[in-house]
Structure formats: C-alpha cells, structure tokens
mmCIF file of C-alpha atoms and ligand atoms in Angstrom:
data_model
loop_
_atom_site.group_PDB
_atom_site.id
_atom_site.type_symbol
_atom_site.label_atom_id
_atom_site.label_comp_id
_atom_site.label_asym_id
_atom_site.label_seq_id
_atom_site.Cartn_x
_atom_site.Cartn_y
_atom_site.Cartn_z
ATOM 1 C CA MET A 220 0.000 0.000 0.000
ATOM 2 C CA THR A 221 1.333 3.445 -0.854
ATOM 3 C CA ALA A 222 0.870 6.171 1.720
ATOM 4 C CA THR A 223 -0.989 9.174 0.349
ATOM 5 C CA SER A 224 -0.002 11.493 3.210
ATOM 6 C CA PRO A 225 3.341 12.077 4.935
ATOM 7 C CA LEU A 226 1.459 12.038 8.274
ATOM 8 C CA MET A 227 0.548 8.941 10.284
ATOM 9 C CA PRO A 228 -3.141 8.133 9.973
ATOM 10 C CA THR A 229 -4.034 9.057 13.581
ATOM 11 C CA TYR A 230 -6.591 11.696 12.536
ATOM 12 C CA VAL A 231 -9.355 11.749 9.941
ATOM 13 C CA PRO A 232 -8.106 13.832 6.979
ATOM 14 C CA SER A 233 -9.407 17.402 7.313
ATOM 15 C CA ALA A 234 -11.734 19.057 4.823
ATOM 16 C CA VAL A 235 -10.326 22.497 5.633
ATOM 17 C CA THR A 236 -6.857 24.041 5.804
ATOM 18 C CA PHE A 237 -6.703 27.125 8.009
ATOM 19 C CA VAL A 238 -4.120 29.765 7.201
ATOM 20 C CA ARG A 239 -4.891 32.713 9.492
ATOM 21 C CA GLY A 240 -6.847 33.689 12.581
ATOM 22 C CA ARG A 241 -7.760 36.799 14.581
ATOM 23 C CA GLY A 242 -9.772 36.687 17.782
ATOM 24 C CA THR A 243 -12.719 34.343 17.243
ATOM 25 C CA GLU A 244 -12.251 34.373 13.442
ATOM 26 C CA LEU A 245 -10.357 31.954 11.185
ATOM 27 C CA TRP A 246 -9.725 32.023 7.432
ATOM 28 C CA ASP A 247 -9.043 29.022 5.212
ATOM 29 C CA ALA A 248 -6.747 28.709 2.208
ATOM 30 C CA GLU A 249 -9.606 29.797 -0.103
ATOM 31 C CA GLY A 250 -10.226 32.962 1.908
ATOM 32 C CA HIS A 251 -13.464 31.787 3.566
ATOM 33 C CA ARG A 252 -14.133 33.169 7.054
ATOM 34 C CA TYR A 253 -15.136 30.980 10.024
ATOM 35 C CA LEU A 254 -16.105 31.527 13.653
ATOM 36 C CA ASP A 255 -13.954 29.353 15.890
ATOM 37 C CA PHE A 256 -16.244 27.932 18.586
ATOM 38 C CA LEU A 257 -13.848 25.095 19.392
ATOM 39 C CA CYS A 258 -10.573 26.943 20.116
ATOM 40 C CA GLY A 259 -8.380 24.053 19.006
ATOM 41 C CA LEU A 260 -10.004 21.913 21.706
ATOM 42 C CA GLY A 261 -10.140 24.504 24.447
ATOM 43 C CA VAL A 262 -6.652 25.889 23.832
ATOM 44 C CA THR A 263 -6.931 29.350 22.260
ATOM 45 C CA SER A 264 -9.047 30.821 25.053
ATOM 46 C CA LEU A 265 -7.841 34.354 24.249
ATOM 47 C CA GLY A 266 -8.538 33.850 20.553
ATOM 48 C CA HIS A 267 -6.120 33.785 17.627
ATOM 49 C CA ALA A 268 -3.182 36.149 17.156
ATOM 50 C CA HIS A 269 -3.846 38.000 20.412
ATOM 51 C CA PRO A 270 -1.551 41.080 20.352
ATOM 52 C CA ALA A 271 -0.249 40.494 23.906
ATOM 53 C CA MET A 272 0.641 36.896 22.993
ATOM 54 C CA ALA A 273 2.303 37.834 19.714
ATOM 55 C CA GLU A 274 4.287 40.565 21.464
ATOM 56 C CA ALA A 275 5.387 38.331 24.349
ATOM 57 C CA VAL A 276 6.435 35.378 22.216
ATOM 58 C CA CYS A 277 8.328 37.498 19.657
ATOM 59 C CA ALA A 278 10.108 39.471 22.384
ATOM 60 C CA GLN A 279 11.102 36.283 24.236
ATOM 61 C CA VAL A 280 12.413 34.604 21.087
ATOM 62 C CA ARG A 281 14.653 37.628 20.568
ATOM 63 C CA THR A 282 15.864 37.506 24.180
ATOM 64 C CA LEU A 283 16.229 33.946 25.484
ATOM 65 C CA GLU A 284 14.491 30.787 24.233
ATOM 66 C CA HIS A 285 15.961 27.888 26.117
ATOM 67 C CA VAL A 286 18.771 27.026 28.520
ATOM 68 C CA SER A 287 17.413 23.720 30.016
ATOM 69 C CA ASN A 288 16.358 23.122 33.597
ATOM 70 C CA LEU A 289 19.991 22.891 34.708
ATOM 71 C CA PHE A 290 19.814 26.692 34.961
ATOM 72 C CA ALA A 291 17.326 29.127 36.428
ATOM 73 C CA THR A 292 15.252 31.491 34.312
ATOM 74 C CA GLU A 293 13.004 34.270 35.590
ATOM 75 C CA VAL A 294 9.789 33.972 33.664
ATOM 76 C CA GLY A 295 8.974 30.396 34.727
ATOM 77 C CA VAL A 296 9.303 31.329 38.401
ATOM 78 C CA GLU A 297 6.982 34.266 37.855
ATOM 79 C CA VAL A 298 4.331 32.127 36.120
ATOM 80 C CA ALA A 299 4.567 29.498 38.884
ATOM 81 C CA ARG A 300 3.991 32.235 41.499
ATOM 82 C CA THR A 301 0.949 33.531 39.601
ATOM 83 C CA LEU A 302 -0.543 30.046 39.203
ATOM 84 C CA ASP A 303 0.003 29.336 42.891
ATOM 85 C CA ARG A 304 -1.705 32.601 43.832
ATOM 86 C CA LEU A 305 -4.691 31.870 41.555
ATOM 87 C CA LEU A 306 -4.909 28.357 43.025
ATOM 88 C CA GLY A 307 -5.089 29.722 46.568
ATOM 89 C CA GLY A 308 -1.412 29.546 47.544
ATOM 90 C CA GLY A 309 0.722 27.081 49.470
ATOM 91 C CA GLY A 310 1.787 24.977 46.510
ATOM 92 C CA GLN A 311 4.585 24.393 44.014
ATOM 93 C CA VAL A 312 4.547 23.928 40.239
ATOM 94 C CA PHE A 313 6.266 21.587 37.765
ATOM 95 C CA PHE A 314 6.151 22.698 34.124
ATOM 96 C CA ALA A 315 5.666 20.158 31.332
ATOM 97 C CA ASN A 316 4.874 20.462 27.621
ATOM 98 C CA SER A 317 1.371 19.040 27.359
ATOM 99 C CA GLY A 318 -1.633 17.907 29.311
ATOM 100 C CA ALA A 319 -0.656 14.243 29.310
ATOM 101 C CA GLU A 320 2.770 15.174 30.665
ATOM 102 C CA ALA A 321 1.228 17.320 33.392
ATOM 103 C CA ASN A 322 -0.829 14.282 34.415
ATOM 104 C CA GLU A 323 2.238 12.010 34.233
ATOM 105 C CA CYS A 324 3.854 14.330 36.757
ATOM 106 C CA ALA A 325 0.783 14.079 39.010
ATOM 107 C CA LEU A 326 0.792 10.258 38.755
ATOM 108 C CA LYS A 327 4.499 9.971 39.582
ATOM 109 C CA LEU A 328 4.106 12.458 42.420
ATOM 110 C CA ALA A 329 1.210 10.425 43.875
ATOM 111 C CA ARG A 330 3.327 7.253 43.764
ATOM 112 C CA LYS A 331 6.294 8.973 45.429
ATOM 113 C CA TRP A 332 4.016 10.473 48.106
ATOM 114 C CA GLY A 333 2.199 7.184 48.742
ATOM 115 C CA GLY A 334 5.293 5.013 48.968
ATOM 116 C CA ARG A 335 5.750 1.396 47.918
ATOM 117 C CA GLY A 336 2.518 -0.596 47.711
ATOM 118 C CA ARG A 337 0.311 2.488 47.714
ATOM 119 C CA HIS A 338 0.171 3.488 44.095
ATOM 120 C CA VAL A 339 -3.299 2.853 42.628
ATOM 121 C CA VAL A 340 -5.080 5.889 41.162
ATOM 122 C CA ILE A 341 -8.857 5.842 40.825
ATOM 123 C CA SER A 342 -10.435 7.767 37.955
ATOM 124 C CA ALA A 343 -13.921 7.833 36.441
ATOM 125 C CA TYR A 344 -15.497 6.088 33.511
ATOM 126 C CA GLY A 345 -15.942 8.581 30.697
ATOM 127 C CA SER A 346 -12.850 10.534 31.746
ATOM 128 C CA PHE A 347 -10.001 11.655 29.524
ATOM 129 C CA HIS A 348 -6.509 12.183 30.911
ATOM 130 C CA GLY A 349 -4.176 11.799 27.915
ATOM 131 C CA ARG A 350 -2.615 9.417 25.409
ATOM 132 C CA THR A 351 0.668 8.310 26.998
ATOM 133 C CA LEU A 352 0.547 4.728 28.268
ATOM 134 C CA ALA A 353 -0.103 5.726 31.895
ATOM 135 C CA THR A 354 -2.556 8.551 31.188
ATOM 136 C CA LEU A 355 -4.311 6.303 28.659
ATOM 137 C CA HIS A 356 -4.889 3.796 31.444
ATOM 138 C CA ALA A 357 -6.102 6.606 33.729
ATOM 139 C CA THR A 358 -8.559 7.502 30.946
ATOM 140 C CA GLY A 359 -11.752 5.641 31.829
ATOM 141 C CA GLN A 360 -12.622 4.560 28.290
ATOM 142 C CA PRO A 361 -11.812 0.831 28.016
ATOM 143 C CA ALA A 362 -12.355 0.776 24.232
ATOM 144 C CA LYS A 363 -9.336 3.072 23.850
ATOM 145 C CA HIS A 364 -7.171 0.630 25.885
ATOM 146 C CA GLU A 365 -7.631 -2.585 23.965
ATOM 147 C CA ALA A 366 -5.068 -2.209 21.168
ATOM 148 C CA PHE A 367 -2.354 -1.134 23.603
ATOM 149 C CA GLN A 368 -2.459 -3.775 26.329
ATOM 150 C CA PRO A 369 -0.685 -4.381 28.575
ATOM 151 C CA LEU A 370 -0.927 -0.866 29.991
ATOM 152 C CA PRO A 371 0.993 0.278 33.088
ATOM 153 C CA GLU A 372 -0.496 -1.238 36.240
ATOM 154 C CA GLY A 373 -2.138 0.821 38.978
ATOM 155 C CA PHE A 374 -5.375 2.266 37.631
ATOM 156 C CA ARG A 375 -8.978 1.607 38.600
ATOM 157 C CA HIS A 376 -12.165 3.122 37.164
ATOM 158 C CA VAL A 377 -15.444 3.907 38.899
ATOM 159 C CA ALA A 378 -18.841 5.220 37.802
ATOM 160 C CA TRP A 379 -18.952 9.009 37.333
ATOM 161 C CA CYS A 380 -20.598 11.020 40.113
ATOM 162 C CA ASP A 381 -21.184 7.912 42.255
ATOM 163 C CA LEU A 382 -19.719 8.241 45.771
ATOM 164 C CA ALA A 383 -20.673 4.702 46.798
ATOM 165 C CA ALA A 384 -18.785 3.276 43.804
ATOM 166 C CA LEU A 385 -15.734 5.314 44.788
ATOM 167 C CA GLU A 386 -15.865 4.153 48.428
ATOM 168 C CA ALA A 387 -16.176 0.545 47.296
ATOM 169 C CA ALA A 388 -13.096 0.813 45.064
ATOM 170 C CA ILE A 389 -10.767 1.994 47.829
ATOM 171 C CA ASP A 390 -8.335 -0.459 49.411
ATOM 172 C CA PRO A 391 -4.901 0.017 51.015
ATOM 173 C CA THR A 392 -3.180 0.108 47.593
ATOM 174 C CA VAL A 393 -5.069 3.274 46.558
ATOM 175 C CA VAL A 394 -3.199 6.568 46.812
ATOM 176 C CA ALA A 395 -5.208 9.114 44.821
ATOM 177 C CA VAL A 396 -8.396 10.024 43.002
ATOM 178 C CA LEU A 397 -8.051 11.828 39.657
ATOM 179 C CA LEU A 398 -11.128 13.657 38.296
ATOM 180 C CA GLU A 399 -12.158 16.350 35.824
ATOM 181 C CA PRO A 400 -14.635 18.987 37.109
ATOM 182 C CA VAL A 401 -16.418 18.638 33.767
ATOM 183 C CA GLN A 402 -15.596 15.572 31.679
ATOM 184 C CA GLY A 403 -14.594 17.278 28.436
ATOM 185 C CA GLU A 404 -13.752 14.602 25.875
ATOM 186 C CA GLY A 405 -16.193 12.210 27.574
ATOM 187 C CA GLY A 406 -19.164 14.326 26.446
ATOM 188 C CA VAL A 407 -19.139 17.561 28.512
ATOM 189 C CA ASN A 408 -20.459 15.967 31.717
ATOM 190 C CA PRO A 409 -20.267 18.353 34.686
ATOM 191 C CA ALA A 410 -19.735 16.978 38.189
ATOM 192 C CA THR A 411 -21.878 18.279 41.051
ATOM 193 C CA PRO A 412 -20.844 20.124 44.230
ATOM 194 C CA GLU A 413 -22.183 17.167 46.265
ATOM 195 C CA TYR A 414 -19.947 14.745 44.372
ATOM 196 C CA PHE A 415 -16.756 16.789 44.640
ATOM 197 C CA GLN A 416 -17.443 17.600 48.309
ATOM 198 C CA GLY A 417 -18.075 13.912 48.983
ATOM 199 C CA VAL A 418 -14.865 12.940 47.179
ATOM 200 C CA ARG A 419 -12.955 15.523 49.223
ATOM 201 C CA ARG A 420 -14.369 14.068 52.458
ATOM 202 C CA ILE A 421 -13.523 10.492 51.409
ATOM 203 C CA CYS A 422 -10.003 11.511 50.399
ATOM 204 C CA ASP A 423 -9.493 13.191 53.792
ATOM 205 C CA GLU A 424 -10.849 10.192 55.712
ATOM 206 C CA ARG A 425 -8.788 7.660 53.754
ATOM 207 C CA ARG A 426 -5.702 9.874 53.387
ATOM 208 C CA LEU A 427 -5.841 9.965 49.581
ATOM 209 C CA LEU A 428 -4.788 12.765 47.280
ATOM 210 C CA LEU A 429 -7.578 14.533 45.391
ATOM 211 C CA MET A 430 -6.039 15.333 42.004
ATOM 212 C CA VAL A 431 -8.120 17.515 39.694
ATOM 213 C CA ASP A 432 -7.461 17.482 35.948
ATOM 214 C CA GLU A 433 -8.151 21.096 34.919
ATOM 215 C CA ILE A 434 -6.459 20.733 31.542
ATOM 216 C CA GLN A 435 -9.669 21.568 29.670
ATOM 217 C CA THR A 436 -11.663 23.324 32.425
ATOM 218 C CA GLY A 437 -8.925 25.498 33.943
ATOM 219 C CA LEU A 438 -8.103 29.168 33.431
ATOM 220 C CA GLY A 439 -11.520 30.744 33.055
ATOM 221 C CA ARG A 440 -13.187 28.286 30.696
ATOM 222 C CA THR A 441 -16.012 27.468 33.142
ATOM 223 C CA GLY A 442 -16.553 31.041 34.293
ATOM 224 C CA ALA A 443 -14.259 30.603 37.301
ATOM 225 C CA TRP A 444 -10.461 30.440 37.273
ATOM 226 C CA PHE A 445 -10.726 26.705 37.942
ATOM 227 C CA GLY A 446 -13.612 24.272 37.590
ATOM 228 C CA PHE A 447 -13.232 22.935 41.150
ATOM 229 C CA GLN A 448 -14.085 26.414 42.469
ATOM 230 C CA HIS A 449 -17.718 25.803 41.481
ATOM 231 C CA PHE A 450 -17.801 22.926 43.962
ATOM 232 C CA GLY A 451 -16.392 24.596 47.073
ATOM 233 C CA ILE A 452 -13.404 22.289 47.562
ATOM 234 C CA ARG A 453 -9.613 22.560 47.451
ATOM 235 C CA PRO A 454 -7.669 19.816 45.653
ATOM 236 C CA ASP A 455 -4.215 18.530 46.625
ATOM 237 C CA VAL A 456 -2.953 18.424 43.037
ATOM 238 C CA VAL A 457 -4.133 20.339 39.935
ATOM 239 C CA THR A 458 -3.011 19.782 36.339
ATOM 240 C CA LEU A 459 -3.199 22.421 33.616
ATOM 241 C CA ALA A 460 -2.267 22.760 29.934
ATOM 242 C CA LYS A 461 -4.411 23.799 26.937
ATOM 243 C CA ALA A 462 -5.352 27.458 27.642
ATOM 244 C CA LEU A 463 -2.174 28.072 29.655
ATOM 245 C CA GLY A 464 -0.165 28.666 26.473
ATOM 246 C CA ASN A 465 -3.032 29.760 24.175
ATOM 247 C CA GLY A 466 -1.400 27.483 21.583
ATOM 248 C CA MET A 467 2.191 27.486 22.808
ATOM 249 C CA PRO A 468 2.803 23.949 24.126
ATOM 250 C CA ILE A 469 2.946 24.034 27.930
ATOM 251 C CA GLY A 470 1.515 22.006 30.799
ATOM 252 C CA ALA A 471 1.743 22.419 34.547
ATOM 253 C CA CYS A 472 1.256 20.277 37.620
ATOM 254 C CA TRP A 473 0.578 22.157 40.874
ATOM 255 C CA ALA A 474 0.614 20.394 44.235
ATOM 256 C CA ARG A 475 0.314 21.400 47.884
ATOM 257 C CA ALA A 476 3.837 22.039 49.136
ATOM 258 C CA GLU A 477 3.896 18.993 51.499
ATOM 259 C CA VAL A 478 3.008 16.770 48.542
ATOM 260 C CA ALA A 479 5.277 18.520 46.026
ATOM 261 C CA GLY A 480 8.107 18.276 48.537
ATOM 262 C CA THR A 481 8.227 14.493 48.272
ATOM 263 C CA PHE A 482 10.028 14.926 44.918
ATOM 264 C CA VAL A 483 13.786 15.328 45.226
ATOM 265 C CA PRO A 484 16.207 16.354 42.446
ATOM 266 C CA GLY A 485 16.365 13.579 39.865
ATOM 267 C CA ASP A 486 12.867 12.187 40.495
ATOM 268 C CA HIS A 487 11.273 13.903 37.525
ATOM 269 C CA GLY A 488 12.322 16.133 34.661
ATOM 270 C CA THR A 489 11.898 17.355 31.120
ATOM 271 C CA THR A 490 14.153 19.041 28.587
ATOM 272 C CA TYR A 491 11.722 21.709 27.465
ATOM 273 C CA GLY A 492 9.291 22.075 30.380
ATOM 274 C CA GLY A 493 9.251 25.573 31.834
ATOM 275 C CA GLN A 494 11.535 27.046 29.188
ATOM 276 C CA PRO A 495 11.276 30.825 28.711
ATOM 277 C CA LEU A 496 9.470 30.745 25.353
ATOM 278 C CA ALA A 497 6.528 28.697 26.667
ATOM 279 C CA THR A 498 6.399 30.438 30.033
ATOM 280 C CA ALA A 499 6.518 33.878 28.357
ATOM 281 C CA ALA A 500 3.383 32.833 26.482
ATOM 282 C CA ALA A 501 1.803 31.642 29.744
ATOM 283 C CA ARG A 502 2.736 34.912 31.476
ATOM 284 C CA ALA A 503 1.027 36.879 28.692
ATOM 285 C CA VAL A 504 -2.040 34.607 28.937
ATOM 286 C CA LEU A 505 -2.374 35.030 32.696
ATOM 287 C CA THR A 506 -1.726 38.799 32.626
ATOM 288 C CA THR A 507 -4.297 39.280 29.856
ATOM 289 C CA MET A 508 -6.861 37.022 31.514
ATOM 290 C CA GLU A 509 -6.536 38.921 34.792
ATOM 291 C CA ALA A 510 -6.707 42.324 33.058
ATOM 292 C CA GLU A 511 -9.812 41.325 31.069
ATOM 293 C CA ASP A 512 -11.389 39.379 33.966
ATOM 294 C CA ALA A 513 -11.693 36.493 31.524
ATOM 295 C CA PRO A 514 -13.534 34.161 33.942
ATOM 296 C CA ALA A 515 -16.341 36.723 34.431
ATOM 297 C CA ARG A 516 -16.478 37.349 30.683
ATOM 298 C CA ALA A 517 -16.767 33.586 30.107
ATOM 299 C CA ALA A 518 -19.567 33.290 32.679
ATOM 300 C CA ALA A 519 -21.611 36.055 31.007
ATOM 301 C CA ALA A 520 -20.945 34.804 27.460
ATOM 302 C CA GLY A 521 -21.727 31.253 28.591
ATOM 303 C CA ARG A 522 -25.146 32.320 29.870
ATOM 304 C CA ARG A 523 -25.965 33.999 26.545
ATOM 305 C CA LEU A 524 -24.752 31.039 24.495
ATOM 306 C CA ALA A 525 -26.544 28.445 26.650
ATOM 307 C CA ARG A 526 -29.803 30.440 26.529
ATOM 308 C CA GLY A 527 -29.546 30.781 22.757
ATOM 309 C CA LEU A 528 -28.815 27.077 22.262
ATOM 310 C CA GLN A 529 -31.710 26.085 24.499
ATOM 311 C CA ALA A 530 -34.061 28.105 22.276
ATOM 312 C CA LEU A 531 -32.973 26.410 19.018
ATOM 313 C CA PRO A 532 -35.457 23.919 17.544
ATOM 314 C CA GLY A 533 -33.672 20.570 17.383
ATOM 315 C CA VAL A 534 -31.663 21.113 20.581
ATOM 316 C CA ARG A 535 -33.032 18.743 23.247
ATOM 317 C CA SER A 536 -30.909 19.968 26.138
ATOM 318 C CA VAL A 537 -27.785 21.977 26.909
ATOM 319 C CA ARG A 538 -25.182 20.968 29.480
ATOM 320 C CA GLY A 539 -21.828 22.244 30.701
ATOM 321 C CA ILE A 540 -20.544 25.194 32.708
ATOM 322 C CA GLY A 541 -19.461 28.630 31.463
ATOM 323 C CA LEU A 542 -18.086 28.346 27.935
ATOM 324 C CA LEU A 543 -17.638 24.583 27.932
ATOM 325 C CA LEU A 544 -21.037 23.548 26.609
ATOM 326 C CA ALA A 545 -22.674 20.698 24.725
ATOM 327 C CA ALA A 546 -25.948 20.832 22.825
ATOM 328 C CA GLU A 547 -27.690 17.468 22.899
ATOM 329 C CA LEU A 548 -29.391 16.647 19.575
ATOM 330 C CA ALA A 549 -31.235 13.540 18.404
ATOM 331 C CA ALA A 550 -29.202 10.311 18.158
ATOM 332 C CA GLY A 551 -26.733 10.317 15.279
ATOM 333 C CA GLN A 552 -27.194 13.978 14.414
ATOM 334 C CA SER A 553 -24.066 15.587 15.779
ATOM 335 C CA ARG A 554 -21.590 14.624 13.022
ATOM 336 C CA PRO A 555 -23.743 15.764 10.081
ATOM 337 C CA VAL A 556 -24.577 19.011 11.927
ATOM 338 C CA VAL A 557 -20.893 19.693 12.652
ATOM 339 C CA ALA A 558 -19.939 19.064 9.003
ATOM 340 C CA GLU A 559 -22.726 21.320 7.717
ATOM 341 C CA ALA A 560 -21.863 24.063 10.236
ATOM 342 C CA LEU A 561 -18.265 23.981 8.989
ATOM 343 C CA THR A 562 -19.339 24.551 5.377
ATOM 344 C CA ARG A 563 -21.314 27.584 6.622
ATOM 345 C CA GLY A 564 -18.400 28.988 8.585
ATOM 346 C CA LEU A 565 -18.756 27.692 12.138
ATOM 347 C CA VAL A 566 -16.149 25.459 13.810
ATOM 348 C CA VAL A 567 -17.553 23.148 16.513
ATOM 349 C CA ASN A 568 -17.082 19.426 17.142
ATOM 350 C CA ALA A 569 -19.059 16.282 17.842
ATOM 351 C CA VAL A 570 -18.195 15.167 21.349
ATOM 352 C CA THR A 571 -20.600 12.195 21.131
ATOM 353 C CA SER A 572 -22.774 10.931 18.269
ATOM 354 C CA SER A 573 -25.624 13.111 19.575
ATOM 355 C CA ALA A 574 -23.849 16.082 21.205
ATOM 356 C CA VAL A 575 -22.085 19.098 19.704
ATOM 357 C CA ARG A 576 -19.401 20.751 21.862
ATOM 358 C CA LEU A 577 -19.032 24.532 21.902
ATOM 359 C CA ALA A 578 -15.972 26.161 23.478
ATOM 360 C CA PRO A 579 -15.466 29.639 21.963
ATOM 361 C CA PRO A 580 -12.804 32.107 23.144
ATOM 362 C CA LEU A 581 -13.523 33.557 26.598
ATOM 363 C CA LEU A 582 -13.582 37.053 25.059
ATOM 364 C CA VAL A 583 -16.162 36.109 22.384
ATOM 365 C CA SER A 584 -18.545 38.997 21.595
ATOM 366 C CA ASP A 585 -22.330 38.945 21.820
ATOM 367 C CA ASP A 586 -22.514 39.486 18.043
ATOM 368 C CA GLU A 587 -20.282 36.478 17.410
ATOM 369 C CA ILE A 588 -22.445 34.335 19.706
ATOM 370 C CA ASP A 589 -25.578 35.447 17.857
ATOM 371 C CA GLU A 590 -23.928 34.760 14.490
ATOM 372 C CA ALA A 591 -22.939 31.238 15.593
ATOM 373 C CA LEU A 592 -26.474 30.584 16.862
ATOM 374 C CA ALA A 593 -27.902 31.707 13.507
ATOM 375 C CA ILE A 594 -25.610 29.269 11.666
ATOM 376 C CA LEU A 595 -26.656 26.435 13.965
ATOM 377 C CA ALA A 596 -30.330 27.362 13.550
ATOM 378 C CA ALA A 597 -29.882 27.063 9.771
ATOM 379 C CA VAL A 598 -28.215 23.639 9.867
ATOM 380 C CA LEU A 599 -30.115 21.860 12.651
ATOM 381 C CA PRO A 600 -32.682 19.334 11.417
ATOM 382 C CA ARG A 601 -36.142 20.094 12.831
HETATM 383 C C1 PLP B 974 -6.729 17.490 26.375
HETATM 384 C C2 PLP B 974 -6.774 16.829 27.714
HETATM 385 C C3 PLP B 974 -5.691 16.077 28.199
HETATM 386 C C4 PLP B 974 -4.471 15.752 27.363
HETATM 387 O O1 PLP B 974 -3.746 16.886 26.993
HETATM 388 P P1 PLP B 974 -2.641 16.753 25.811
HETATM 389 O O2 PLP B 974 -2.008 18.117 25.779
HETATM 390 O O3 PLP B 974 -3.366 16.395 24.565
HETATM 391 O O4 PLP B 974 -1.685 15.692 26.228
HETATM 392 C C5 PLP B 974 -5.778 15.560 29.481
HETATM 393 N N1 PLP B 974 -6.861 15.789 30.249
HETATM 394 C C6 PLP B 974 -7.907 16.504 29.820
HETATM 395 C C7 PLP B 974 -9.066 16.736 30.727
HETATM 396 C C8 PLP B 974 -7.916 17.046 28.534
HETATM 397 O O5 PLP B 974 -8.984 17.722 28.095
#
C-alpha cells in the first residue's frame, strides 16, 4: 500500500486548511471566514493572534528561548507564582509540555508520596486524561485501551458522580483520586458540588490525594479560574495545559507544598518544560486574563450562548458550565450538523454521536455568539 499522506493516519483527513486567525475568526486557504467555537479543543481561550501573545512570544524569542532546567530562568518562576496565587497559595509547580505530561507528573508524584505498595489511582469512567501509556490507562474509556495492552499497572475506574462506587473501590493500595470537574472529551459531563465535596471528604478520611485534571476546564473556561471552584473544595494536586499557552505547548502540575516536597532532584524532569518561550506565552495569557477578567467574561458569554442554544429547535438539552457547553441533539445527528456548520463557517465538534461541543474564546462577543447561533439554527434538522 502506498501512503498518500506524509502524516501517520491518527486523525481523519481534514476538509479544511486554516491559514490565518484573529480573535474568534479563522480564514481558510480559499479565503473563507469561520467563527472558531472550538478553540483548538479549548486551547486558544484568548482567541487567535492576540496582540499580547504575539508581542510576548516574539520578544522572548529575541531575548532567550531555552537554557534547560539545569539553569534558572526568571519567567517560569513568575508564572509558577501567579498560578500558585490563583490556586489559593501554598503549593509548588512543575512545568511540562502538554496535558498528558502534566498528568504524568501528578501520577508519579502520587506514587512517590504514597510510597511502595500504595500506588493505585482511581479515575472515572468517561474521563479523559491523555494518550501516553499511563494517562491512557487513567482515561476511563476501556475501548481506547484494547489495542495497547498491557498498559501500566495501577489504575482503577469507577462510575462518574457515584460516591458509593468510589468508596467501594478503595483499598490500602489506593493513593489518589483523579477527576475532571467537567468531563470534556467524555461528552461535557459536569460533576456536582455534592460529588466533589463527597470525594474531598472520602479523600481526607482515607488519606488519599484529590487530584483535579483542569487541563480543559482550567483558566476561566467554566466562568471561574478553575472548575473545582464551582464545587467549594480545594484539591491537593491540579493539572493544567491547553489554555495556559493559548497554543504554545505548555503544561503544569501544581501540588500542595507537602506533597510537592516528596520529589527530590532527579525524580522527575523534562528538557523543554518551563523554558522561557513557553512560560513567556503563559505569562502573557495570565496577565491578559486577569486584566480582562476572563472568567467573568466567560460566565456572562456562557449564559448567553446556553440560553440561545436552548431556544434552538432541534436542541433537546444543553449541558456544561461557562463556555464549555454541549448541545444534545437527536441520536446520530451531531456529526452531520458539525460538518454542515463547517461549510457555513462555524467550527464546533461532535463530542458524542448526539452532542455538539461549543468552546469559543472567553472574550467572544455577543454578536459572534448570535452569528454562531444563527448558523446552527440554519443547519439543525427540525
Ligand atoms: C486534552 C486533555 C488532556 C491531554 O492533553 P494533551 O495536551 O493532549 O496531552 C488531558 N486531560 C484533559 C481533561 C484534557 O482535556
């Protein structure tokens, strides 16, 4: 068989090639304009070609790109301080290059903290935590595991939002619980305050770490800085990526200082993680988000978008928090609707066979929301 593409066939070939973006807008190679209500899977939360981002990245590339973690740089320390402040303080940060790597750090940290024999991490069915061998096993979607067995040992899955199932899965080998505040890839399934508060109580009683995967939900997406803040709890470990770099690859694992302090030099590392180019992007993201009060903007825009979706004929229900939303359609409708929306200039994706995910930039305007709703109204089957 002759390969027709130089790329491995891990993704369905795309119908569109994008060449330029600005804010919520994208343009393809033919010059057609689109509204980006997906943000590269929750990444470009400040939109495309944000001036503060462009400025920061260009200036950093001219100044200092990379010296490795054998040497100190200033910008990474500053970003770690800001993240710690936003997370409530008292923690330390490890920088990685992606979400899966941020979770790998959390998993290794949990094992080091737990000690020999206490290493099992419980996560939920329907979760998504990454594609490396360990984070794939943490991902509670058994169908994704099959081709890659045997996967690293030490993972257990329980029903989502079911405290009794969690209690029943705990034995002396368990060290941590890893959860998303809203399951993103699993279909935009929000947790409840009761569930997260119950998990916090169980983790305290059984001396387990509560590790929250905020890779998709973090940094304003849900209308709060972090998704867990909707539930009135504090986690022990938080992982971030996606919006942190607005497209520049960066991930971060934050942990309470007593937990983080179980790592000693040599336990974990990365060549690129925390390098000035990525952290300069993250610094610009955080500064801009704070200046614009991006979480509040996302909350207000999310209310408008959810209300508008609810009113569309063909939409059965709307779920999600802030600007991480899914419109539930009839069975089998999401893929055709997504394809038709794309031809009319709206980028969204099918998160299940019946649900369309919407995750526009946090600074999306009311006019852009209304324009997206009009496109959806035109393509939804009645
Ligand atoms: C996207 C995602 C990941 C994986 O991030 P990568 O950067 O693709 O490795 C992990 N967890 C959640 C919740 C995600 O949404």
